[in-house]
């Protein structure tokens, strides 16, 4: 038990001087599809917000927001 406590205290001392340790996970095979999907989501955020705002303003009536939906879909299709 003394070894575990001493080790924990030593780790805290090192962290206080050198800063906390950070672990970086490296993946050997990058996944392209999720990265593209998240990039499209970030890039098309304005179009998505316009569509959602329209749906909220029109009580979810899709026929009034079809234009905004189409614009959002075209934006996302450009990244797939």
mmCIF file of N, CA, C and O in Angstrom:
data_model
loop_
_atom_site.group_PDB
_atom_site.id
_atom_site.type_symbol
_atom_site.label_atom_id
_atom_site.label_comp_id
_atom_site.label_asym_id
_atom_site.label_seq_id
_atom_site.Cartn_x
_atom_site.Cartn_y
_atom_site.Cartn_z
ATOM 1 N N UNK A 1 0.820 -1.191 0.000
ATOM 2 C CA UNK A 1 0.000 0.000 0.000
ATOM 3 C C UNK A 1 0.867 1.258 0.000
ATOM 4 O O UNK A 1 0.525 2.240 -0.629
ATOM 5 N N UNK A 2 1.985 1.185 0.699
ATOM 6 C CA UNK A 2 2.864 2.349 0.750
ATOM 7 C C UNK A 2 3.435 2.652 -0.627
ATOM 8 O O UNK A 2 3.615 3.813 -0.979
ATOM 9 N N UNK A 3 3.730 1.601 -1.406
ATOM 10 C CA UNK A 3 4.272 1.828 -2.745
ATOM 11 C C UNK A 3 3.255 2.565 -3.623
ATOM 12 O O UNK A 3 3.597 3.497 -4.336
ATOM 13 N N UNK A 4 1.980 2.174 -3.581
ATOM 14 C CA UNK A 4 0.950 2.824 -4.381
ATOM 15 C C UNK A 4 0.766 4.272 -3.985
ATOM 16 O O UNK A 4 0.641 5.157 -4.824
ATOM 17 N N UNK A 5 0.746 4.545 -2.685
ATOM 18 C CA UNK A 5 0.568 5.912 -2.207
ATOM 19 C C UNK A 5 1.770 6.766 -2.569
ATOM 20 O O UNK A 5 1.618 7.905 -3.030
ATOM 21 N N UNK A 6 2.962 6.213 -2.386
ATOM 22 C CA UNK A 6 4.182 6.950 -2.727
ATOM 23 C C UNK A 6 4.254 7.237 -4.218
ATOM 24 O O UNK A 6 4.654 8.327 -4.635
ATOM 25 N N UNK A 7 3.848 6.270 -5.018
ATOM 26 C CA UNK A 7 3.858 6.447 -6.456
ATOM 27 C C UNK A 7 2.860 7.522 -6.883
ATOM 28 O O UNK A 7 3.162 8.350 -7.745
ATOM 29 N N UNK A 8 1.686 7.522 -6.280
ATOM 30 C CA UNK A 8 0.676 8.531 -6.601
ATOM 31 C C UNK A 8 1.158 9.922 -6.226
ATOM 32 O O UNK A 8 0.963 10.883 -6.982
ATOM 33 N N UNK A 9 1.810 10.032 -5.063
ATOM 34 C CA UNK A 9 2.342 11.326 -4.622
ATOM 35 C C UNK A 9 3.443 11.791 -5.575
ATOM 36 O O UNK A 9 3.505 12.965 -5.954
ATOM 37 N N UNK A 10 4.295 10.878 -6.001
ATOM 38 C CA UNK A 10 5.368 11.234 -6.933
ATOM 39 C C UNK A 10 4.783 11.678 -8.277
ATOM 40 O O UNK A 10 5.271 12.643 -8.880
ATOM 41 N N UNK A 11 3.747 10.970 -8.732
ATOM 42 C CA UNK A 11 3.108 11.369 -9.996
ATOM 43 C C UNK A 11 2.524 12.772 -9.897
ATOM 44 O O UNK A 11 2.637 13.568 -10.823
ATOM 45 N N UNK A 12 1.898 13.075 -8.771
ATOM 46 C CA UNK A 12 1.328 14.420 -8.575
ATOM 47 C C UNK A 12 2.431 15.475 -8.552
ATOM 48 O O UNK A 12 2.257 16.571 -9.080
ATOM 49 N N UNK A 13 3.555 15.152 -7.928
ATOM 50 C CA UNK A 13 4.661 16.099 -7.864
ATOM 51 C C UNK A 13 5.206 16.383 -9.264
ATOM 52 O O UNK A 13 5.466 17.535 -9.617
ATOM 53 N N UNK A 14 5.372 15.328 -10.058
ATOM 54 C CA UNK A 14 5.866 15.510 -11.421
ATOM 55 C C UNK A 14 4.859 16.319 -12.226
ATOM 56 O O UNK A 14 5.224 17.225 -12.985
ATOM 57 N N UNK A 15 3.553 16.027 -12.087
ATOM 58 C CA UNK A 15 2.518 16.766 -12.811
ATOM 59 C C UNK A 15 2.516 18.246 -12.435
ATOM 60 O O UNK A 15 2.282 19.108 -13.275
ATOM 61 N N UNK A 16 2.782 18.549 -11.169
ATOM 62 C CA UNK A 16 2.762 19.953 -10.748
ATOM 63 C C UNK A 16 3.926 20.735 -11.338
ATOM 64 O O UNK A 16 3.809 21.928 -11.586
ATOM 65 N N UNK A 17 5.028 20.064 -11.592
ATOM 66 C CA UNK A 17 6.194 20.738 -12.163
ATOM 67 C C UNK A 17 6.128 20.753 -13.690
ATOM 68 O O UNK A 17 6.299 21.792 -14.318
ATOM 69 N N UNK A 18 5.845 19.601 -14.296
ATOM 70 C CA UNK A 18 5.901 19.469 -15.742
ATOM 71 C C UNK A 18 4.558 19.697 -16.415
ATOM 72 O O UNK A 18 4.479 19.770 -17.630
ATOM 73 N N UNK A 19 3.511 19.788 -15.638
ATOM 74 C CA UNK A 19 2.182 19.922 -16.218
ATOM 75 C C UNK A 19 1.533 18.558 -16.357
ATOM 76 O O UNK A 19 2.211 17.537 -16.344
ATOM 77 N N UNK A 20 0.222 18.548 -16.486
ATOM 78 C CA UNK A 20 -0.465 17.265 -16.586
ATOM 79 C C UNK A 20 -0.106 16.524 -17.861
ATOM 80 O O UNK A 20 0.193 17.133 -18.887
ATOM 81 N N UNK A 21 -0.114 15.221 -17.771
ATOM 82 C CA UNK A 21 0.209 14.391 -18.932
ATOM 83 C C UNK A 21 -0.994 14.336 -19.855
ATOM 84 O O UNK A 21 -2.126 14.324 -19.411
ATOM 85 N N UNK A 22 -0.715 14.267 -21.131
ATOM 86 C CA UNK A 22 -1.780 14.159 -22.119
ATOM 87 C C UNK A 22 -1.539 12.913 -22.951
ATOM 88 O O UNK A 22 -0.411 12.640 -23.354
ATOM 89 N N UNK A 23 -2.598 12.194 -23.203
ATOM 90 C CA UNK A 23 -2.510 10.980 -24.010
ATOM 91 C C UNK A 23 -3.111 11.278 -25.374
ATOM 92 O O UNK A 23 -4.205 11.812 -25.477
ATOM 93 N N UNK A 24 -2.380 10.926 -26.398
ATOM 94 C CA UNK A 24 -2.859 11.145 -27.762
ATOM 95 C C UNK A 24 -3.109 9.791 -28.400
ATOM 96 O O UNK A 24 -2.232 8.939 -28.455
ATOM 97 N N UNK A 25 -4.320 9.583 -28.877
ATOM 98 C CA UNK A 25 -4.673 8.338 -29.545
ATOM 99 C C UNK A 25 -4.435 8.508 -31.033
ATOM 100 O O UNK A 25 -4.932 9.431 -31.652
ATOM 101 N N UNK A 26 -3.672 7.583 -31.590
ATOM 102 C CA UNK A 26 -3.372 7.623 -33.005
ATOM 103 C C UNK A 26 -4.022 6.402 -33.648
ATOM 104 O O UNK A 26 -3.787 5.273 -33.232
ATOM 105 N N UNK A 27 -4.843 6.631 -34.654
ATOM 106 C CA UNK A 27 -5.509 5.545 -35.355
ATOM 107 C C UNK A 27 -4.708 5.191 -36.599
ATOM 108 O O UNK A 27 -4.273 6.078 -37.343
ATOM 109 N N UNK A 28 -4.539 3.904 -36.831
ATOM 110 C CA UNK A 28 -3.712 3.488 -37.957
ATOM 111 C C UNK A 28 -4.428 3.629 -39.297
ATOM 112 O O UNK A 28 -3.791 3.811 -40.313
ATOM 113 N N UNK A 29 -5.766 3.545 -39.306
ATOM 114 C CA UNK A 29 -6.510 3.680 -40.549
ATOM 115 C C UNK A 29 -7.510 4.818 -40.405
ATOM 116 O O UNK A 29 -8.518 4.671 -39.741
ATOM 117 N N UNK A 30 -7.233 5.953 -41.032
ATOM 118 C CA UNK A 30 -8.180 7.071 -40.927
ATOM 119 C C UNK A 30 -9.486 6.744 -41.634
ATOM 120 O O UNK A 30 -9.499 6.092 -42.675
ATOM 121 N N UNK A 31 -10.578 7.165 -41.033
ATOM 122 C CA UNK A 31 -11.895 6.948 -41.616
ATOM 123 C C UNK A 31 -12.317 8.207 -42.357
ATOM 124 O O UNK A 31 -12.590 9.226 -41.758
ATOM 125 N N UNK A 32 -12.362 8.138 -43.676
ATOM 126 C CA UNK A 32 -12.634 9.317 -44.503
ATOM 127 C C UNK A 32 -14.102 9.723 -44.466
ATOM 128 O O UNK A 32 -14.424 10.890 -44.437
ATOM 129 N N UNK A 33 -15.011 8.782 -44.452
ATOM 130 C CA UNK A 33 -16.438 9.110 -44.540
ATOM 131 C C UNK A 33 -16.926 9.943 -43.357
ATOM 132 O O UNK A 33 -17.551 10.974 -43.559
ATOM 133 N N UNK A 34 -16.646 9.555 -42.100
ATOM 134 C CA UNK A 34 -17.116 10.409 -41.005
ATOM 135 C C UNK A 34 -16.495 11.800 -41.027
ATOM 136 O O UNK A 34 -17.148 12.770 -40.698
ATOM 137 N N UNK A 35 -15.244 11.895 -41.443
ATOM 138 C CA UNK A 35 -14.607 13.214 -41.496
ATOM 139 C C UNK A 35 -15.305 14.087 -42.525
ATOM 140 O O UNK A 35 -15.536 15.267 -42.298
ATOM 141 N N UNK A 36 -15.645 13.511 -43.670
ATOM 142 C CA UNK A 36 -16.336 14.279 -44.689
ATOM 143 C C UNK A 36 -17.729 14.665 -44.222
ATOM 144 O O UNK A 36 -18.174 15.777 -44.443
ATOM 145 N N UNK A 37 -18.398 13.753 -43.546
ATOM 146 C CA UNK A 37 -19.750 14.038 -43.065
ATOM 147 C C UNK A 37 -19.732 15.162 -42.036
ATOM 148 O O UNK A 37 -20.567 16.058 -42.079
ATOM 149 N N UNK A 38 -18.767 15.118 -41.119
ATOM 150 C CA UNK A 38 -18.717 16.185 -40.122
ATOM 151 C C UNK A 38 -18.304 17.506 -40.770
ATOM 152 O O UNK A 38 -18.792 18.558 -40.393
ATOM 153 N N UNK A 39 -17.430 17.454 -41.772
ATOM 154 C CA UNK A 39 -17.037 18.677 -42.464
ATOM 155 C C UNK A 39 -18.228 19.274 -43.198
ATOM 156 O O UNK A 39 -18.452 20.470 -43.169
ATOM 157 N N UNK A 40 -19.022 18.408 -43.837
ATOM 158 C CA UNK A 40 -20.222 18.885 -44.531
ATOM 159 C C UNK A 40 -21.184 19.493 -43.535
ATOM 160 O O UNK A 40 -21.811 20.515 -43.806
ATOM 161 N N UNK A 41 -21.304 18.867 -42.363
ATOM 162 C CA UNK A 41 -22.191 19.396 -41.328
ATOM 163 C C UNK A 41 -21.756 20.771 -40.860
ATOM 164 O O UNK A 41 -22.577 21.664 -40.658
ATOM 165 N N UNK A 42 -20.443 20.947 -40.700
ATOM 166 C CA UNK A 42 -19.931 22.246 -40.268
ATOM 167 C C UNK A 42 -20.077 23.288 -41.386
ATOM 168 O O UNK A 42 -20.429 24.425 -41.132
ATOM 169 N N UNK A 43 -19.797 22.880 -42.614
ATOM 170 C CA UNK A 43 -19.842 23.797 -43.733
ATOM 171 C C UNK A 43 -21.270 24.208 -44.070
ATOM 172 O O UNK A 43 -21.522 25.344 -44.439
ATOM 173 N N UNK A 44 -22.206 23.286 -43.931
ATOM 174 C CA UNK A 44 -23.608 23.546 -44.284
ATOM 175 C C UNK A 44 -24.429 23.996 -43.077
ATOM 176 O O UNK A 44 -25.660 23.941 -43.114
ATOM 177 N N UNK A 45 -23.774 24.439 -42.038
ATOM 178 C CA UNK A 45 -24.479 24.822 -40.814
ATOM 179 C C UNK A 45 -25.453 25.973 -41.057
ATOM 180 O O UNK A 45 -26.557 25.984 -40.498
ATOM 181 N N UNK A 46 -25.085 26.933 -41.896
ATOM 182 C CA UNK A 46 -25.976 28.071 -42.170
ATOM 183 C C UNK A 46 -27.243 27.617 -42.894
ATOM 184 O O UNK A 46 -28.347 28.070 -42.573
ATOM 185 N N UNK A 47 -27.073 26.704 -43.850
ATOM 186 C CA UNK A 47 -28.222 26.195 -44.581
ATOM 187 C C UNK A 47 -29.136 25.381 -43.665
ATOM 188 O O UNK A 47 -30.362 25.481 -43.747
ATOM 189 N N UNK A 48 -28.517 24.584 -42.810
ATOM 190 C CA UNK A 48 -29.305 23.780 -41.874
ATOM 191 C C UNK A 48 -30.068 24.674 -40.899
ATOM 192 O O UNK A 48 -31.236 24.438 -40.614
ATOM 193 N N UNK A 49 -29.422 25.722 -40.419
ATOM 194 C CA UNK A 49 -30.078 26.636 -39.483
ATOM 195 C C UNK A 49 -31.244 27.351 -40.154
ATOM 196 O O UNK A 49 -32.314 27.497 -39.560
ATOM 197 N N UNK A 50 -31.061 27.760 -41.407
ATOM 198 C CA UNK A 50 -32.148 28.429 -42.128
ATOM 199 C C UNK A 50 -33.347 27.492 -42.277
ATOM 200 O O UNK A 50 -34.495 27.902 -42.090
ATOM 201 N N UNK A 51 -33.075 26.236 -42.588
ATOM 202 C CA UNK A 51 -34.150 25.258 -42.719
ATOM 203 C C UNK A 51 -34.866 25.043 -41.384
ATOM 204 O O UNK A 51 -36.099 25.071 -41.312
ATOM 205 N N UNK A 52 -34.099 24.856 -40.316
ATOM 206 C CA UNK A 52 -34.703 24.629 -38.997
ATOM 207 C C UNK A 52 -35.487 25.846 -38.516
ATOM 208 O O UNK A 52 -36.566 25.708 -37.924
ATOM 209 N N UNK A 53 -34.963 27.036 -38.790
ATOM 210 C CA UNK A 53 -35.686 28.261 -38.418
ATOM 211 C C UNK A 53 -37.011 28.357 -39.166
ATOM 212 O O UNK A 53 -38.039 28.737 -38.596
ATOM 213 N N UNK A 54 -36.993 27.992 -40.449
ATOM 214 C CA UNK A 54 -38.212 28.023 -41.251
ATOM 215 C C UNK A 54 -39.227 27.022 -40.704
ATOM 216 O O UNK A 54 -40.419 27.338 -40.568
ATOM 217 N N UNK A 55 -38.764 25.817 -40.384
ATOM 218 C CA UNK A 55 -39.668 24.793 -39.857
ATOM 219 C C UNK A 55 -40.294 25.241 -38.534
ATOM 220 O O UNK A 55 -41.484 25.043 -38.294
ATOM 221 N N UNK A 56 -39.488 25.873 -37.708
ATOM 222 C CA UNK A 56 -40.003 26.351 -36.418
ATOM 223 C C UNK A 56 -41.012 27.483 -36.628
ATOM 224 O O UNK A 56 -42.061 27.527 -35.982
ATOM 225 N N UNK A 57 -40.713 28.386 -37.524
ATOM 226 C CA UNK A 57 -41.597 29.530 -37.773
ATOM 227 C C UNK A 57 -42.921 29.108 -38.421
ATOM 228 O O UNK A 57 -43.927 29.796 -38.272
ATOM 229 N N UNK A 58 -42.895 27.973 -39.133
ATOM 230 C CA UNK A 58 -44.083 27.520 -39.848
ATOM 231 C C UNK A 58 -44.689 26.258 -39.240
ATOM 232 O O UNK A 58 -45.344 25.478 -39.941
ATOM 233 N N UNK A 59 -44.479 26.062 -37.967
ATOM 234 C CA UNK A 59 -45.050 24.921 -37.220
ATOM 235 C C UNK A 59 -44.773 23.579 -37.883
ATOM 236 O O UNK A 59 -45.629 22.696 -37.915
ATOM 237 N N UNK A 60 -43.581 23.422 -38.446
ATOM 238 C CA UNK A 60 -43.176 22.152 -39.029
ATOM 239 C C UNK A 60 -43.796 21.833 -40.366
ATOM 240 O O UNK A 60 -43.738 20.690 -40.821
ATOM 241 N N UNK A 61 -44.364 22.806 -41.031
ATOM 242 C CA UNK A 61 -44.992 22.567 -42.342
ATOM 243 C C UNK A 61 -43.920 22.560 -43.429
ATOM 244 O O UNK A 61 -43.420 23.603 -43.857
ATOM 245 N N UNK A 62 -43.608 21.339 -43.879
ATOM 246 C CA UNK A 62 -42.507 21.138 -44.818
ATOM 247 C C UNK A 62 -42.726 21.855 -46.147
ATOM 248 O O UNK A 62 -41.775 22.354 -46.747
ATOM 249 N N UNK A 63 -43.948 21.950 -46.600
ATOM 250 C CA UNK A 63 -44.200 22.561 -47.909
ATOM 251 C C UNK A 63 -43.753 24.012 -47.951
ATOM 252 O O UNK A 63 -43.343 24.513 -48.997
ATOM 253 N N UNK A 64 -43.787 24.689 -46.830
ATOM 254 C CA UNK A 64 -43.348 26.093 -46.796
ATOM 255 C C UNK A 64 -41.833 26.230 -46.706
ATOM 256 O O UNK A 64 -41.296 27.310 -46.938
ATOM 257 N N UNK A 65 -41.171 25.135 -46.359
ATOM 258 C CA UNK A 65 -39.710 25.192 -46.158
ATOM 259 C C UNK A 65 -38.951 24.331 -47.162
ATOM 260 O O UNK A 65 -37.763 24.088 -46.980
ATOM 261 N N UNK A 66 -39.620 23.878 -48.189
ATOM 262 C CA UNK A 66 -38.996 22.988 -49.172
ATOM 263 C C UNK A 66 -37.755 23.613 -49.805
ATOM 264 O O UNK A 66 -36.751 22.942 -50.004
ATOM 265 N N UNK A 67 -37.810 24.902 -50.097
ATOM 266 C CA UNK A 67 -36.660 25.590 -50.699
ATOM 267 C C UNK A 67 -35.425 25.462 -49.797
ATOM 268 O O UNK A 67 -34.340 25.112 -50.261
ATOM 269 N N UNK A 68 -35.592 25.746 -48.504
ATOM 270 C CA UNK A 68 -34.468 25.681 -47.564
ATOM 271 C C UNK A 68 -33.948 24.259 -47.419
ATOM 272 O O UNK A 68 -32.746 24.026 -47.300
ATOM 273 N N UNK A 69 -34.872 23.288 -47.454
ATOM 274 C CA UNK A 69 -34.469 21.888 -47.381
ATOM 275 C C UNK A 69 -33.632 21.506 -48.599
ATOM 276 O O UNK A 69 -32.592 20.868 -48.476
ATOM 277 N N UNK A 70 -34.084 21.913 -49.782
ATOM 278 C CA UNK A 70 -33.352 21.602 -51.012
ATOM 279 C C UNK A 70 -31.963 22.230 -51.025
ATOM 280 O O UNK A 70 -30.985 21.591 -51.429
ATOM 281 N N UNK A 71 -31.862 23.456 -50.571
ATOM 282 C CA UNK A 71 -30.561 24.132 -50.510
ATOM 283 C C UNK A 71 -29.633 23.398 -49.556
ATOM 284 O O UNK A 71 -28.451 23.176 -49.848
ATOM 285 N N UNK A 72 -30.152 22.979 -48.400
ATOM 286 C CA UNK A 72 -29.349 22.242 -47.420
ATOM 287 C C UNK A 72 -28.884 20.915 -48.011
ATOM 288 O O UNK A 72 -27.714 20.544 -47.880
ATOM 289 N N UNK A 73 -29.760 20.196 -48.702
ATOM 290 C CA UNK A 73 -29.405 18.909 -49.305
ATOM 291 C C UNK A 73 -28.364 19.084 -50.406
ATOM 292 O O UNK A 73 -27.459 18.273 -50.530
ATOM 293 N N UNK A 74 -28.473 20.137 -51.201
ATOM 294 C CA UNK A 74 -27.477 20.398 -52.256
ATOM 295 C C UNK A 74 -26.112 20.687 -51.651
ATOM 296 O O UNK A 74 -25.098 20.244 -52.163
ATOM 297 N N UNK A 75 -26.108 21.416 -50.560
ATOM 298 C CA UNK A 75 -24.842 21.725 -49.880
ATOM 299 C C UNK A 75 -24.202 20.427 -49.382
ATOM 300 O O UNK A 75 -23.024 20.182 -49.626
ATOM 301 N N UNK A 76 -24.978 19.595 -48.721
ATOM 302 C CA UNK A 76 -24.436 18.334 -48.190
ATOM 303 C C UNK A 76 -24.004 17.399 -49.301
ATOM 304 O O UNK A 76 -23.007 16.693 -49.160
ATOM 305 N N UNK A 77 -24.729 17.375 -50.418
ATOM 306 C CA UNK A 77 -24.375 16.502 -51.535
ATOM 307 C C UNK A 77 -23.041 16.911 -52.165
ATOM 308 O O UNK A 77 -22.329 16.083 -52.709
ATOM 309 N N UNK A 78 -22.695 18.169 -52.060
ATOM 310 C CA UNK A 78 -21.426 18.638 -52.603
ATOM 311 C C UNK A 78 -20.223 18.113 -51.849
ATOM 312 O O UNK A 78 -19.104 18.183 -52.342
ATOM 313 N N UNK A 79 -20.414 17.531 -50.666
ATOM 314 C CA UNK A 79 -19.308 17.027 -49.865
ATOM 315 C C UNK A 79 -19.295 15.517 -49.783
ATOM 316 O O UNK A 79 -18.531 14.943 -49.049
ATOM 317 N N UNK A 80 -20.145 14.845 -50.525
ATOM 318 C CA UNK A 80 -20.175 13.377 -50.514
ATOM 319 C C UNK A 80 -19.677 12.804 -51.802
ATOM 320 O O UNK A 80 -19.505 13.300 -52.776
#
